[in-house]
Coordinates of C-alpha atoms in Angstrom, one line a residue:
Chain A
M129 CA 67.3 96.5 243.8
L130 CA 66.4 99.1 246.4
T131 CA 69.0 100.2 248.9
P132 CA 68.2 102.3 252.1
D133 CA 69.6 105.3 250.2
T134 CA 67.0 104.9 247.5
F135 CA 64.3 106.2 249.9
F136 CA 66.1 109.5 250.3
K137 CA 66.6 110.2 246.6
S138 CA 65.0 113.2 244.9
I139 CA 61.9 113.1 242.7
R140 CA 64.2 114.0 239.8
F141 CA 66.4 111.0 240.4
L142 CA 63.6 108.5 241.0
G143 CA 61.5 109.9 238.1
E144 CA 64.4 109.4 235.7
A145 CA 65.1 105.9 237.0
I146 CA 61.5 105.0 236.5
R147 CA 61.3 106.6 233.0
E148 CA 64.5 104.7 232.0
R149 CA 63.0 101.5 233.5
R150 CA 66.0 101.0 235.8
L151 CA 63.5 101.2 238.7
S152 CA 60.0 99.8 238.8
S153 CA 57.3 102.0 240.3
V154 CA 55.7 99.0 241.9
E155 CA 59.0 97.9 243.6
L156 CA 59.6 101.5 244.8
T157 CA 56.0 101.8 246.0
E158 CA 56.1 98.6 247.9
G159 CA 59.3 99.7 249.6
F160 CA 57.8 103.0 250.7
L161 CA 54.6 101.3 251.9
E162 CA 56.7 99.0 254.1
R163 CA 58.5 102.0 255.6
G164 CA 55.2 103.7 256.1
R165 CA 53.9 100.6 258.0
T166 CA 56.9 100.4 260.2
I167 CA 58.8 103.7 260.6
G168 CA 55.7 105.7 259.7
A169 CA 53.7 104.1 262.5
R170 CA 56.5 104.8 265.0
L171 CA 56.5 108.5 264.1
N172 CA 52.7 108.9 263.8
A173 CA 53.4 110.2 260.3
F174 CA 50.4 108.8 258.4
A175 CA 46.7 109.2 259.1
T176 CA 45.9 106.5 256.5
L177 CA 48.0 104.4 254.1
T178 CA 46.3 103.7 250.7
P179 CA 48.2 100.5 249.6
E180 CA 45.6 99.2 247.1
L181 CA 45.3 102.6 245.3
A182 CA 49.1 103.1 245.4
L183 CA 49.9 99.7 243.9
Q184 CA 47.1 100.1 241.3
Q185 CA 48.6 103.4 240.2
A186 CA 52.2 102.1 240.3
R187 CA 51.3 99.1 238.1
R188 CA 49.6 101.4 235.7
A189 CA 52.6 103.7 235.6
D190 CA 55.0 100.8 234.9
A191 CA 52.7 99.5 232.1
E192 CA 52.2 102.9 230.5
I193 CA 56.0 103.7 230.6
K194 CA 56.7 100.3 229.1
A195 CA 54.2 101.0 226.3
G196 CA 56.0 104.4 225.6
H197 CA 53.3 106.6 227.2
Y198 CA 55.4 108.7 229.6
R199 CA 53.4 111.4 231.4
G200 CA 56.3 113.4 233.0
T201 CA 58.6 113.6 236.0
L202 CA 56.0 112.6 238.6
H203 CA 55.0 109.5 236.6
G204 CA 55.3 106.5 238.9
V205 CA 56.8 108.5 241.7
P206 CA 55.1 108.0 245.1
Y207 CA 53.8 110.8 247.4
A208 CA 51.7 111.5 250.4
V209 CA 49.0 114.1 250.8
K210 CA 48.0 116.0 254.0
D211 CA 44.7 114.6 255.4
L212 CA 42.7 117.7 254.7
V213 CA 42.6 117.0 250.9
A214 CA 39.7 115.0 249.6
V215 CA 40.6 111.7 247.9
K216 CA 37.6 109.9 246.6
G217 CA 36.5 106.9 248.7
Y218 CA 39.2 107.3 251.4
P219 CA 38.9 108.9 254.9
T220 CA 39.6 112.6 255.0
T221 CA 39.7 113.3 258.7
W222 CA 41.1 116.8 258.9
G223 CA 43.1 115.3 261.8
A224 CA 40.2 115.8 264.1
V225 CA 37.9 113.5 266.1
P226 CA 34.6 115.1 264.9
Y227 CA 35.6 114.1 261.3
A228 CA 37.2 110.8 262.1
H229 CA 34.8 108.9 259.8
Q230 CA 34.5 111.6 257.1
S231 CA 35.0 110.8 253.4
F232 CA 34.2 112.5 250.1
D233 CA 32.9 111.1 246.8
F234 CA 35.1 113.3 244.7
N235 CA 38.8 114.1 244.3
A236 CA 40.2 117.5 245.1
T237 CA 41.5 119.4 242.0
I238 CA 45.1 118.9 243.1
I239 CA 44.5 115.1 243.3
E240 CA 43.0 115.1 239.8
R241 CA 46.1 117.0 238.5
L242 CA 48.5 114.5 240.2
N243 CA 46.5 111.6 238.9
E244 CA 46.8 113.0 235.4
A245 CA 50.6 113.3 236.0
G246 CA 50.7 109.6 236.9
A247 CA 51.8 110.1 240.5
V248 CA 51.3 107.3 243.1
L249 CA 49.4 108.1 246.3
L250 CA 50.9 106.3 249.3
G251 CA 48.5 107.7 251.9
K252 CA 47.2 110.6 253.8
A253 CA 49.7 112.4 256.0
A254 CA 48.9 113.0 259.7
M255 CA 48.2 116.6 260.7
I256 CA 47.3 118.9 263.6
E257 CA 43.5 118.8 264.1
L258 CA 41.8 121.2 261.7
A259 CA 45.3 122.3 260.8
G260 CA 45.2 124.4 263.9
G261 CA 42.1 126.3 262.6
L262 CA 40.6 126.6 266.1
G263 CA 44.0 126.9 267.8
Y264 CA 46.3 124.4 269.5
S265 CA 48.9 124.5 272.1
S266 CA 51.1 121.4 271.4
G267 CA 52.0 118.7 268.9
H268 CA 49.7 116.3 270.7
A269 CA 46.7 118.0 269.1
S270 CA 46.1 115.4 266.4
L271 CA 43.7 112.5 265.8
S272 CA 46.7 110.2 265.0
G273 CA 48.8 111.2 267.9
P274 CA 51.8 113.5 268.1
A275 CA 54.1 113.4 265.0
Q276 CA 57.6 112.7 266.1
N277 CA 60.6 114.4 264.5
P278 CA 62.7 111.9 262.6
W279 CA 65.9 113.7 263.8
N280 CA 64.9 113.2 267.4
P281 CA 61.6 111.5 268.4
E282 CA 61.4 113.5 271.6
C283 CA 61.0 116.6 269.5
W284 CA 58.0 117.7 267.5
T285 CA 57.9 118.2 263.7
C286 CA 56.0 121.5 264.0
G287 CA 52.6 121.9 262.5
S288 CA 50.2 121.8 261.1
S289 CA 51.7 119.8 258.2
S290 CA 53.3 117.6 260.9
G291 CA 52.9 114.3 259.2
S292 CA 54.1 115.7 255.8
G293 CA 57.3 116.9 257.5
A294 CA 58.0 113.6 259.2
I295 CA 57.2 111.6 256.0
V296 CA 59.7 113.5 253.8
S297 CA 62.4 113.8 256.5
A298 CA 62.2 110.0 257.3
G299 CA 62.3 108.9 253.7
L300 CA 58.7 107.6 253.8
A301 CA 57.9 109.3 250.5
P302 CA 60.0 111.5 248.2
W303 CA 57.5 114.4 248.7
A304 CA 54.3 115.2 250.5
L305 CA 51.7 117.8 250.0
G306 CA 51.3 120.3 252.9
S307 CA 49.0 123.2 253.5
D308 CA 50.0 126.6 254.9
T309 CA 47.7 129.2 256.4
R310 CA 50.3 130.8 258.6
G311 CA 53.5 128.9 258.4
S312 CA 52.2 125.3 258.3
I313 CA 54.5 124.3 255.5
L314 CA 57.5 126.5 256.4
C315 CA 57.8 125.5 260.0
P316 CA 57.7 121.7 259.7
S317 CA 60.1 122.0 256.7
S318 CA 62.5 123.9 258.9
W319 CA 62.3 121.7 261.9
C320 CA 62.4 118.4 259.9
G321 CA 65.2 119.5 257.6
V322 CA 63.3 119.3 254.3
S323 CA 62.6 121.8 251.5
G324 CA 59.0 123.2 251.6
L325 CA 57.4 125.7 249.3
R326 CA 54.4 127.8 250.2
P327 CA 53.4 129.1 246.8
S328 CA 51.8 132.5 246.1
F329 CA 48.2 132.7 247.3
G330 CA 45.9 131.5 244.5
R331 CA 48.7 129.7 242.6
V332 CA 47.5 126.2 243.5
S333 CA 43.8 125.3 243.6
R334 CA 42.4 124.4 247.1
Y335 CA 39.1 123.0 245.8
G336 CA 38.4 119.9 247.8
S337 CA 40.6 120.8 250.7
M338 CA 39.6 121.9 254.2
A339 CA 39.3 125.7 254.6
I340 CA 40.6 127.5 257.7
A341 CA 41.0 131.1 256.5
Y342 CA 39.7 131.6 253.0
S343 CA 41.9 134.5 252.3
M344 CA 45.1 132.8 253.6
D345 CA 45.0 129.1 252.8
K346 CA 47.5 127.6 250.4
L347 CA 48.7 124.2 249.3
G348 CA 52.3 123.4 248.5
P349 CA 54.9 120.7 248.2
M350 CA 57.4 119.5 250.8
A351 CA 60.3 117.6 249.3
R352 CA 64.0 116.8 249.5
T353 CA 65.1 119.6 247.2
A354 CA 64.0 123.0 245.9
D355 CA 64.2 121.5 242.4
D356 CA 61.7 118.8 243.4
C357 CA 59.4 121.6 244.8
A358 CA 59.6 123.3 241.4
L359 CA 58.8 120.0 239.5
V360 CA 55.7 119.4 241.7
L361 CA 54.6 123.1 241.4
N362 CA 54.8 122.8 237.7
V363 CA 52.2 120.1 237.8
I364 CA 49.8 121.4 240.5
A365 CA 49.8 125.2 239.6
G366 CA 47.2 126.7 237.3
H367 CA 43.8 128.3 237.3
D368 CA 40.9 126.4 238.7
P369 CA 37.4 127.9 238.3
L370 CA 36.2 125.8 241.2
D371 CA 38.5 127.8 243.6
H372 CA 37.1 131.3 244.2
D373 CA 40.6 132.7 244.8
S374 CA 42.5 130.9 242.0
I375 CA 44.6 133.3 240.1
S376 CA 43.5 133.8 236.5
D377 CA 45.2 132.5 233.4
T378 CA 46.1 136.0 232.5
A379 CA 48.3 136.5 235.7
Q380 CA 52.0 135.8 235.7
Q381 CA 52.2 132.0 235.2
F382 CA 54.7 129.7 236.9
S383 CA 57.4 128.3 234.7
Y384 CA 59.8 125.6 235.8
Q385 CA 62.4 126.8 233.3
Q386 CA 62.5 130.1 235.1
T387 CA 63.7 128.4 238.3
E388 CA 67.0 127.4 236.7
P389 CA 69.9 129.4 238.0
A390 CA 71.8 131.2 235.2
A391 CA 75.2 132.9 235.1
N392 CA 73.7 136.3 234.2
D393 CA 70.9 136.3 236.9
R394 CA 72.2 139.4 238.9
L395 CA 70.3 138.3 242.0
R396 CA 70.1 140.8 244.8
I397 CA 69.4 139.2 248.1
G398 CA 68.4 141.1 251.3
R399 CA 69.3 139.4 254.6
L400 CA 66.7 140.4 257.1
T401 CA 68.0 141.4 260.5
N402 CA 64.9 142.5 262.4
V403 CA 62.3 139.8 262.2
Y404 CA 62.6 138.0 265.5
A405 CA 63.1 139.5 269.0
K406 CA 65.3 136.5 269.9
T407 CA 66.9 133.7 267.9
D408 CA 69.2 130.9 268.6
P409 CA 72.6 132.6 267.7
E410 CA 73.7 129.6 265.8
I411 CA 70.8 129.9 263.4
D412 CA 71.9 133.5 262.7
K413 CA 75.5 132.3 262.1
A414 CA 74.1 129.6 259.7
I415 CA 72.3 132.4 257.7
D416 CA 75.5 134.5 257.7
V417 CA 77.4 131.5 256.2
A418 CA 74.6 131.1 253.6
C419 CA 75.1 134.8 252.6
R420 CA 78.7 134.0 251.8
V421 CA 77.6 131.0 249.7
F422 CA 75.3 133.3 247.7
E423 CA 78.1 135.9 247.2
Q424 CA 80.5 133.2 246.0
A425 CA 77.8 132.0 243.6
G426 CA 77.6 135.5 242.1
A427 CA 74.7 137.1 244.0
T428 CA 74.8 140.4 245.8
V429 CA 73.9 140.3 249.5
E430 CA 73.0 143.2 251.7
T431 CA 71.6 143.3 255.3
C432 CA 68.2 145.0 255.5
E433 CA 65.3 145.5 257.8
F434 CA 61.7 144.6 257.1
P435 CA 59.3 147.6 257.5
D436 CA 57.4 147.8 260.8
G437 CA 53.7 147.0 260.8
P438 CA 51.3 144.8 262.6
F439 CA 51.8 141.9 260.1
E440 CA 51.6 139.1 262.7
E441 CA 48.6 140.6 264.4
A442 CA 46.8 140.9 261.1
A443 CA 47.6 137.4 260.2
E444 CA 46.5 135.9 263.5
L445 CA 43.3 138.0 263.7
T446 CA 42.4 137.1 260.1
I447 CA 42.8 133.4 260.8
L448 CA 40.8 133.6 264.1
M449 CA 38.0 135.6 262.4
E450 CA 37.7 133.5 259.2
A451 CA 38.0 130.2 261.1
A452 CA 35.0 131.2 263.2
S453 CA 33.1 131.2 260.0
A454 CA 34.8 128.1 258.4
F455 CA 34.1 126.1 261.6
E456 CA 30.8 127.7 262.5
H457 CA 28.9 124.5 262.7
L458 CA 31.5 122.9 265.0
I459 CA 31.4 125.9 267.3
R460 CA 27.6 126.4 267.4
S461 CA 26.9 122.7 267.8
G462 CA 29.4 122.3 270.6
K463 CA 31.1 119.5 268.8
C464 CA 34.4 121.5 269.1
K465 CA 34.5 119.9 272.6
E466 CA 35.5 116.7 270.9
L467 CA 38.8 118.2 269.8
T468 CA 42.0 117.0 271.6
D469 CA 43.5 120.3 272.4
P470 CA 42.1 122.3 275.3
L471 CA 42.5 125.6 273.4
G472 CA 40.9 124.1 270.3
R473 CA 37.8 123.1 272.3
I474 CA 37.0 126.7 273.3
N475 CA 38.8 129.1 271.0
G476 CA 36.0 129.4 268.5
Y477 CA 33.7 130.8 271.2
A478 CA 36.1 133.7 271.8
S479 CA 36.6 134.2 268.0
E480 CA 32.8 134.6 267.5
Q481 CA 33.0 137.7 269.7
F482 CA 35.0 139.7 267.2
S483 CA 32.9 142.4 265.6
V484 CA 32.3 142.9 261.9
A485 CA 34.0 146.3 262.2
D486 CA 37.1 144.5 263.6
Y487 CA 37.2 142.1 260.7
L488 CA 36.8 144.9 258.1
H489 CA 39.5 147.0 259.9
V490 CA 42.0 144.2 259.7
Q491 CA 41.2 143.6 256.0
R492 CA 41.5 147.3 255.2
V493 CA 44.9 147.5 256.9
R494 CA 46.0 144.4 255.1
P495 CA 46.5 146.0 251.6
M496 CA 48.6 148.7 253.2
L497 CA 50.8 146.1 254.8
Q498 CA 51.0 144.3 251.4
Q499 CA 52.2 147.6 249.9
L500 CA 54.8 147.9 252.6
A501 CA 56.0 144.4 252.0
D502 CA 56.0 144.8 248.2
K503 CA 58.3 147.8 248.4
V504 CA 61.0 145.6 249.8
F505 CA 61.1 143.8 246.5
D506 CA 61.8 147.0 244.5
R507 CA 65.4 146.6 245.8
Y508 CA 65.7 142.8 246.4
S509 CA 65.0 139.8 244.2
V510 CA 64.3 137.9 247.5
V511 CA 64.8 138.4 251.2
I512 CA 66.2 135.7 253.5
S513 CA 66.1 135.0 257.2
P514 CA 66.0 132.1 259.7
A515 CA 62.7 130.2 258.9
Q516 CA 62.2 129.8 262.6
P517 CA 64.0 131.3 265.6
T518 CA 64.8 127.9 267.1
T519 CA 65.3 124.3 266.1
A520 CA 62.6 121.7 266.8
Q521 CA 61.1 122.0 270.3
L522 CA 60.4 119.1 272.6
L523 CA 57.0 117.5 272.2
S524 CA 56.3 118.2 275.8
A525 CA 56.6 121.9 275.3
K526 CA 53.4 123.9 275.4
D527 CA 52.6 127.5 274.3
S528 CA 52.1 130.0 277.0
E529 CA 48.7 131.7 277.0
D530 CA 48.8 133.7 280.2
W531 CA 49.3 137.4 279.2
T532 CA 47.6 138.8 282.2
S533 CA 50.9 139.9 283.7
G534 CA 51.2 142.3 280.7
D535 CA 54.2 140.7 279.0
F536 CA 52.4 139.9 275.8
H537 CA 54.8 139.6 272.9
L538 CA 54.4 138.7 269.2
D539 CA 57.2 138.8 266.6
R540 CA 55.1 141.1 264.4
R541 CA 57.5 140.8 261.4
A542 CA 58.0 137.0 261.7
P543 CA 58.8 136.1 258.1
D544 CA 56.4 133.2 257.9
G545 CA 53.6 135.5 259.2
V546 CA 54.4 138.3 256.8
S547 CA 54.5 136.0 253.8
S548 CA 51.3 134.3 254.8
L549 CA 49.4 137.4 255.4
C550 CA 50.5 139.0 252.1
G551 CA 50.2 135.8 250.0
L552 CA 53.9 135.9 249.1
P553 CA 55.8 132.8 247.9
A554 CA 58.4 131.5 250.4
I555 CA 60.4 128.4 250.8
S556 CA 62.2 126.9 253.8
I557 CA 65.4 125.0 253.0
P558 CA 67.9 123.3 255.3
C559 CA 71.0 125.4 256.0
G560 CA 72.8 123.6 258.9
F561 CA 72.5 121.7 262.1
S562 CA 72.6 122.5 265.8
N563 CA 75.0 120.8 268.1
K564 CA 72.1 118.5 269.0
Q565 CA 71.9 117.4 265.3
L566 CA 68.6 119.3 264.8
P567 CA 68.2 121.0 261.4
Y568 CA 68.1 124.8 260.8
G569 CA 65.9 126.2 258.1
M570 CA 66.4 129.3 256.0
Q571 CA 63.3 131.1 254.6
I572 CA 63.6 132.7 251.2
M573 CA 60.7 135.0 250.4
G574 CA 59.8 136.8 247.2
R575 CA 57.4 139.2 245.6
A576 CA 53.9 138.0 244.9
L577 CA 53.7 135.5 242.0
N578 CA 57.5 135.4 241.8
D579 CA 57.5 131.7 242.9
A580 CA 60.1 131.0 240.2
T581 CA 62.6 133.5 241.7
V582 CA 62.3 132.1 245.1
L583 CA 62.9 128.6 243.8
K584 CA 65.8 129.8 241.6
V585 CA 67.6 131.3 244.7
A586 CA 66.9 128.1 246.7
R587 CA 68.2 125.9 243.8
L588 CA 71.3 128.1 243.6
Y589 CA 72.0 127.6 247.3
Q590 CA 71.5 123.8 247.0
A591 CA 73.8 123.6 244.1
H592 CA 76.6 124.8 246.4
T593 CA 75.7 123.1 249.6
D594 CA 74.7 119.6 250.8
W595 CA 72.5 120.3 253.9
H596 CA 69.5 119.1 251.9
L597 CA 71.1 115.7 251.3
Q598 CA 71.5 114.9 255.0
H599 CA 68.9 112.6 256.5
P600 CA 68.3 111.1 259.9
D601 CA 69.7 107.7 260.7
L602 CA 66.5 105.6 261.2
Chain B
M4 CA 31.4 140.7 285.5
V5 CA 34.9 139.4 284.8
P6 CA 35.7 137.0 287.6
D7 CA 38.8 137.5 289.7
V8 CA 40.7 134.9 287.6
A9 CA 42.5 137.8 285.9
A10 CA 43.5 141.3 286.7
K11 CA 43.5 144.1 284.1
P12 CA 46.9 144.1 282.4
E13 CA 48.8 147.3 283.2
D14 CA 49.0 148.3 279.6
F15 CA 45.2 148.1 279.0
S16 CA 43.0 151.1 279.2
D17 CA 39.7 151.0 281.0
Q18 CA 38.0 151.0 277.6
D19 CA 40.0 147.9 276.6
W20 CA 39.0 146.2 279.8
D21 CA 35.4 147.2 279.4
E22 CA 35.5 145.7 275.9
I23 CA 36.9 142.4 277.2
Q24 CA 34.2 142.3 279.9
A25 CA 31.5 142.9 277.3
R26 CA 32.8 140.1 275.1
Y27 CA 33.2 137.7 278.1
K28 CA 29.7 138.5 279.3
N29 CA 28.2 137.8 275.9
L30 CA 30.2 134.6 275.5
L31 CA 28.9 133.3 278.9
R32 CA 25.4 134.3 277.9
V33 CA 25.5 132.1 274.8
Y34 CA 27.9 129.3 275.8
G35 CA 28.3 129.5 279.5
S36 CA 26.4 126.3 280.2
R37 CA 29.0 124.3 278.1
L38 CA 32.0 125.6 279.9
S39 CA 33.8 124.4 283.0
P40 CA 35.3 127.0 285.5
S41 CA 38.8 126.3 284.1
E42 CA 37.6 126.7 280.5
K43 CA 36.0 130.0 281.5
Q44 CA 39.4 131.2 282.9
H45 CA 41.2 129.9 279.8
L46 CA 38.7 131.9 277.6
L47 CA 39.4 135.0 279.5
H48 CA 43.1 134.7 278.7
V49 CA 42.2 134.1 275.1
L50 CA 40.1 137.3 275.1
I51 CA 43.0 139.2 276.6
T52 CA 45.4 137.9 274.0
N53 CA 42.9 138.9 271.2
Q54 CA 42.6 142.4 272.7
Y55 CA 46.3 142.9 272.6
M56 CA 46.2 142.1 268.9
L57 CA 43.2 144.3 268.3
K58 CA 44.9 147.2 270.1
S59 CA 47.9 146.8 267.8
I60 CA 45.9 146.6 264.6
R61 CA 43.6 149.5 265.6
S62 CA 46.7 151.7 266.0
F63 CA 47.1 151.4 262.3
V64 CA 44.5 154.0 261.3
V65 CA 42.4 153.7 258.2
Q66 CA 40.4 156.6 256.8
N67 CA 37.1 156.7 255.1
G68 CA 38.6 157.0 251.7
D69 CA 41.1 154.2 252.1
A70 CA 40.5 151.0 250.1
S71 CA 37.5 148.9 250.9
A72 CA 38.0 145.4 252.3
I73 CA 35.2 143.9 250.3
T74 CA 35.5 143.1 246.6
L75 CA 32.3 142.2 244.8
R76 CA 33.1 139.8 241.9
L77 CA 30.5 140.1 239.2
V78 CA 29.0 137.0 237.9
T79 CA 28.7 137.3 234.1

């Protein structure tokens, strides 16, 4: 018998209940699908529901488990996938009008891996058009309408994995796949109060998913707990020869066991103090409280500063320049004018004006910035900071683009930009609430390929706090 | 060439502004017929934003002997 709380349980809880046949995958899937049709529609959370496929996969899972063929923790557990990942025979719209009727006749590698694990696909999560690849100025920039934040429907979820954030936060699926080129998993995880992991670059195959910036795109899980993120990563990580940037089998592999906190870990945590020009003071207080939690759990915590460098500029320029190539057809054909966002309609024209020398300069600076960032981890296992400088913004808010008065500003060491540019693993986990009941997120960032350490620190925090167990009253 | 929809930001050099003008001119040459007056103004602001970022990244100097940006992966 499903209770409302069932829909906010972790993958681990649901997976064990299904394995022990205390819960049927079909019953659970039907329950989530019904929430998708009702609550999901209200929040603009899904681009497409896939009920026939979901129920077919759920029936198969129940039958296999009954027959003693158990595939693992994701077996029979429902999920959603951002609508930029190809699922054979279903629309894959990239959240954008020009691709509203697009579908592919193959599955992305990540879908194949989840199929092999026996996972149950509920549907495609709504997203910002082209995942913001040609720019956007508000949460309205989506084929399926603005995703509403389950904690306050007047607020946005953040993007570009906007639907994935809403889905997990609202209990419409235990987890959802997001993508992150520059913060598109971390920001919605922070604003929606869920745990979202952006793995190391190359850790998860992107074959069959839309490209924005080839040297920065990553896929990763958004879930209720860091442990759930680790369980999913354990299934989706691994070399794929079909992805040019997939890390090789000889590189440091991800191991779920290494995410388990242990008494003798000797974790040294750096608390970054210089990454934003301005933050909501309450978020900083929440991070300070988190530092005490870590200390009480046996970790060493020190304040530290991130080295200066044009991290954010390099990230933004790389995306603009590579997106001009990724969406060349859309720009040259003029079909970019069909996009919803006024910036998205024209930004590609400006990005085409960058020179080859500009691109090469940015890419030659980039390894120097990677070295700067990497040195931080000679001293610290991970560094932590607010994931975002504010809580969720109103949907009516728009980015300012008028810098002609000379007051241009970027947070050049913004932690989601740094980790995106350098391909570092990072997670955002809930760490408190504002007085308006909007979630705060804490980013935990680690050295390249040390996804397990990032997850271990997040799991340690969640073992001593319950922010991740809070959910909106829907 | 740049219309009077934007003035040169105080922290831009003449060279920065010339560069923006050149990009804007080329952009209009190729795509001008597709763009409304407000879109042209919007694009100018985008080019100014981009120039700020380019100025910043160019201040991080690379030398001839510094690492290449391009890696050729051999097909074997």
